[in-house]
Amino acid sequence: MVQLGIELEDIIGIKTPETVAKELMDRVRLRRKQRGYSRAKLAALSGVKEATIRHAENTGKISLIHLLYIASALDYLDEFKALFSTPRFRTIEEVIASNGKH
């Protein structure tokens, strides 16, 4: 979230969805370049339009399905499959409650 041109993360060190999305797309750009792929090549491999890839790399904004197609083309789909697979508990009560729900 940007207000007055200052990132919330810069002030109090909290990551926002927007900053995480931008960092993720920066890593996509890095992986694309490491493989020697132009945006056009990645578009051809992923089925995602080159303009969509450019926009996503510049803004961090992309649909989940397009991101997954790109991840697949870059051999990172398994990392997405692992997201949310392990429960995270904030309290002991959540752990106890989860044991009764198997």
Backbone as JSON, one array per atom type, in Angstrom:
{
  "sequence": "MVQLGIELEDIIGIKTPETVAKELMDRVRLRRKQRGYSRAKLAALSGVKEATIRHAENTGKISLIHLLYIASALDYLDEFKALFSTPRFRTIEEVIASNGKH",
  "N": [[0.84, -1.17, 0.0], [0.66, 2.13, -0.93], [1.11, 5.32, 0.28], [1.25, 8.74, -0.01], [3.54, 8.38, -1.49], [5.24, 6.8, -0.02], [6.26, 3.66, 1.1], [4.55, 1.44, 3.23], [5.95, -0.68, 4.26], [8.56, 0.32, 4.34], [8.43, 2.07, 6.45], [7.53, 0.71, 8.81], [8.39, -1.87, 8.5], [6.7, -3.93, 7.65], [5.52, -6.34, 5.45], [3.52, -5.95, 2.61], [0.72, -7.12, 0.64], [1.03, -6.0, -1.9], [3.79, -5.31, -2.03], [4.97, -7.82, -1.75], [3.96, -9.09, -4.03], [5.2, -7.59, -6.06], [7.9, -8.14, -5.5], [7.87, -10.89, -6.0], [7.33, -10.95, -8.76], [9.61, -9.65, -9.61], [11.45, -11.65, -9.11], [10.53, -13.55, -10.93], [11.16, -12.23, -13.32], [13.97, -12.25, -13.04], [14.5, -15.06, -13.1], [13.56, -15.62, -15.66], [15.37, -14.16, -17.23], [17.75, -15.42, -16.44], [17.43, -17.85, -17.67], [17.72, -17.08, -20.21], [15.55, -16.21, -21.64], [13.53, -14.16, -23.6], [10.8, -11.85, -23.13], [8.98, -12.45, -25.09], [9.67, -15.1, -25.74], [9.1, -16.39, -23.29], [6.38, -15.89, -23.25], [5.55, -17.43, -25.42], [6.2, -19.98, -24.47], [4.62, -20.19, -22.17], [2.04, -19.48, -22.83], [0.95, -17.14, -22.06], [0.19, -13.8, -22.75], [2.64, -11.59, -24.11], [2.44, -8.87, -23.46], [1.03, -9.03, -21.08], [2.9, -10.28, -19.44], [4.92, -8.31, -19.41], [3.52, -6.2, -18.18], [3.0, -7.4, -15.68], [5.61, -7.85, -14.69], [6.41, -5.22, -14.37], [4.55, -4.11, -12.62], [3.7, -5.96, -10.73], [1.22, -6.99, -10.79], [-0.93, -9.55, -11.69], [-2.98, -12.18, -12.91], [-3.83, -15.08, -11.0], [-3.95, -17.53, -12.43], [-2.5, -16.94, -14.75], [-0.01, -16.43, -13.62], [0.56, -18.98, -12.66], [0.78, -20.4, -15.08], [3.08, -19.2, -16.1], [4.87, -19.88, -14.05], [4.92, -22.63, -14.43], [6.1, -22.8, -16.97], [8.62, -21.95, -16.29], [9.48, -23.93, -14.66], [8.66, -23.89, -11.93], [6.32, -24.66, -10.77], [5.82, -26.58, -8.77], [6.55, -25.3, -6.4], [4.42, -23.58, -5.99], [2.4, -25.42, -5.58], [2.96, -26.25, -3.04], [2.22, -24.18, -1.39], [0.21, -23.17, 1.33], [-0.15, -25.78, 2.12], [0.67, -26.82, 4.54], [-0.66, -26.5, 7.71], [-0.82, -23.45, 9.57], [-0.55, -22.46, 12.8], [-1.76, -20.14, 15.16], [-2.34, -20.08, 17.8], [-2.47, -22.17, 20.75], [-4.98, -23.16, 21.07], [-5.96, -23.32, 18.45], [-4.41, -25.41, 17.49], [-5.31, -27.53, 19.09], [-8.02, -27.57, 18.34], [-7.73, -28.31, 15.67], [-6.91, -30.93, 15.81], [-9.16, -32.4, 16.36], [-10.51, -32.41, 13.99], [-9.81, -34.19, 11.99]],
  "CA": [[0.0, 0.0, 0.0], [1.46, 3.34, -1.03], [0.45, 6.57, 0.65], [2.2, 9.85, -0.08], [4.77, 7.93, -2.11], [6.06, 6.06, 0.94], [5.79, 2.3, 1.33], [4.33, 1.07, 4.62], [7.05, -1.57, 4.62], [9.74, 1.13, 4.65], [8.24, 2.76, 7.72], [7.44, -0.19, 9.97], [8.94, -3.18, 8.19], [5.66, -4.92, 7.39], [5.29, -6.65, 4.03], [2.13, -5.84, 2.15], [0.5, -7.95, -0.55], [1.58, -5.32, -3.07], [5.25, -5.42, -2.06], [5.29, -9.23, -1.99], [3.66, -9.36, -5.45], [6.25, -6.96, -6.86], [9.12, -8.93, -5.29], [7.69, -12.16, -6.69], [7.49, -10.72, -10.2], [11.04, -9.36, -9.83], [12.11, -12.96, -9.18], [10.14, -14.14, -12.22], [12.0, -11.56, -14.32], [15.32, -12.76, -12.87], [14.54, -16.44, -13.61], [13.39, -15.53, -17.12], [16.65, -13.71, -17.79], [18.76, -16.47, -16.21], [17.22, -18.89, -18.69], [17.96, -16.5, -21.53], [14.27, -16.03, -22.31], [12.9, -12.85, -23.76], [9.38, -11.93, -22.76], [8.3, -13.13, -26.2], [9.93, -16.53, -25.59], [8.31, -16.86, -22.15], [4.99, -15.85, -23.68], [5.33, -18.61, -26.27], [6.27, -21.2, -23.64], [3.59, -20.21, -21.12], [0.7, -19.18, -23.34], [0.53, -15.85, -21.49], [0.58, -12.75, -23.68], [3.84, -10.84, -23.78], [2.03, -7.62, -22.8], [0.66, -9.39, -19.7], [4.15, -10.52, -18.73], [5.54, -7.0, -19.22], [2.74, -5.49, -17.15], [3.21, -8.07, -14.39], [6.97, -7.58, -14.23], [6.52, -3.81, -14.02], [3.61, -3.68, -11.57], [3.41, -7.02, -9.76], [-0.19, -7.37, -10.92], [-1.16, -10.62, -12.65], [-3.96, -13.15, -12.41], [-3.21, -16.29, -10.46], [-3.79, -18.56, -13.46], [-1.38, -16.55, -15.61], [1.22, -16.65, -12.85], [0.81, -20.42, -12.64], [1.27, -20.79, -16.4], [4.47, -18.73, -16.16], [5.63, -20.73, -13.13], [5.07, -23.92, -15.09], [7.09, -22.64, -18.05], [9.94, -21.75, -15.67], [9.68, -25.09, -13.78], [8.45, -23.52, -10.53], [4.94, -24.96, -10.39], [5.78, -27.33, -7.52], [6.6, -24.37, -5.28], [3.06, -23.1, -5.76], [1.61, -26.52, -5.04], [3.27, -26.38, -1.62], [1.61, -23.08, -0.62], [-0.95, -23.47, 2.16], [-0.31, -27.21, 2.35], [0.92, -27.08, 5.95], [-1.41, -25.53, 8.5], [-0.09, -22.58, 10.47], [-1.36, -22.19, 13.98], [-1.37, -18.95, 15.91], [-2.57, -20.31, 19.23], [-2.59, -23.58, 21.14], [-6.38, -23.53, 20.85], [-6.11, -23.72, 17.06], [-3.81, -26.74, 17.37], [-6.23, -28.47, 19.72], [-9.21, -27.64, 17.5], [-7.41, -29.0, 14.42], [-6.76, -32.36, 16.1], [-10.48, -33.02, 16.37], [-11.13, -32.25, 12.67], [-9.2, -35.07, 10.99]],
  "C": [[0.89, 1.23, 0.0], [0.6, 4.52, -0.64], [1.51, 7.64, 0.67], [3.55, 9.42, -0.65], [5.7, 7.16, -1.19], [5.44, 4.69, 1.15], [5.64, 2.06, 2.83], [5.47, 0.19, 5.12], [8.29, -0.78, 5.03], [9.64, 1.79, 6.02], [8.29, 1.8, 8.9], [7.88, -1.62, 9.69], [7.93, -4.27, 7.95], [5.51, -5.09, 5.88], [3.8, -6.51, 3.74], [1.94, -6.78, 0.96], [1.1, -7.31, -1.8], [3.11, -5.46, -3.15], [5.68, -6.87, -2.32], [5.06, -9.58, -3.45], [4.76, -8.79, -6.34], [7.56, -7.73, -6.71], [9.05, -10.27, -6.02], [7.91, -11.99, -8.2], [8.92, -10.3, -10.54], [11.82, -10.67, -9.93], [11.76, -13.69, -10.47], [11.01, -13.55, -13.32], [13.43, -12.11, -14.26], [15.45, -14.18, -13.43], [14.43, -16.47, -15.13], [14.72, -15.16, -17.78], [17.75, -14.74, -17.59], [18.64, -17.58, -17.23], [17.48, -18.37, -20.1], [16.7, -16.28, -22.33], [13.93, -14.55, -22.43], [11.47, -12.98, -23.25], [8.6, -12.66, -23.84], [8.47, -14.65, -26.09], [9.11, -17.1, -24.43], [6.83, -16.87, -22.49], [4.66, -17.09, -24.51], [5.32, -19.89, -25.45], [5.11, -21.32, -22.67], [2.17, -20.05, -21.65], [0.12, -17.9, -22.78], [1.04, -14.76, -22.42], [1.79, -11.97, -23.18], [3.49, -9.54, -23.04], [1.64, -7.88, -21.34], [1.91, -9.62, -18.87], [4.85, -9.19, -18.44], [4.84, -6.24, -18.11], [2.99, -6.09, -15.77], [4.6, -7.8, -13.84], [7.12, -6.13, -13.76], [5.67, -3.42, -12.81], [3.42, -4.7, -10.45], [1.99, -7.52, -9.86], [-0.36, -8.39, -12.04], [-2.21, -11.56, -12.06], [-3.22, -14.39, -11.92], [-2.98, -17.32, -11.55], [-2.65, -18.22, -14.4], [-0.05, -16.76, -14.89], [1.56, -18.13, -12.8], [1.3, -20.94, -13.99], [2.74, -20.39, -16.56], [5.35, -19.6, -15.27], [5.89, -22.1, -13.76], [6.14, -23.85, -16.18], [8.5, -22.48, -17.51], [10.29, -22.87, -14.7], [9.61, -24.74, -12.29], [7.04, -23.86, -10.04], [4.86, -25.71, -9.06], [5.83, -26.42, -6.29], [5.22, -23.81, -4.96], [2.17, -24.18, -5.17], [1.81, -26.65, -3.54], [2.63, -25.27, -0.77], [0.35, -23.55, 0.1], [-1.13, -24.96, 2.45], [-0.09, -27.6, 3.81], [0.16, -26.05, 6.77], [-0.47, -24.71, 9.39], [-1.02, -22.21, 11.61], [-0.83, -20.96, 14.69], [-1.52, -19.14, 17.41], [-2.63, -21.8, 19.5], [-4.03, -24.06, 20.94], [-6.63, -23.97, 19.41], [-5.52, -25.1, 16.83], [-4.76, -27.79, 17.93], [-7.47, -28.66, 18.85], [-8.93, -28.44, 16.22], [-7.29, -30.51, 14.63], [-8.08, -33.09, 16.09], [-11.14, -33.0, 15.0], [-10.54, -33.15, 11.61], [-10.26, -35.84, 10.34]]
}
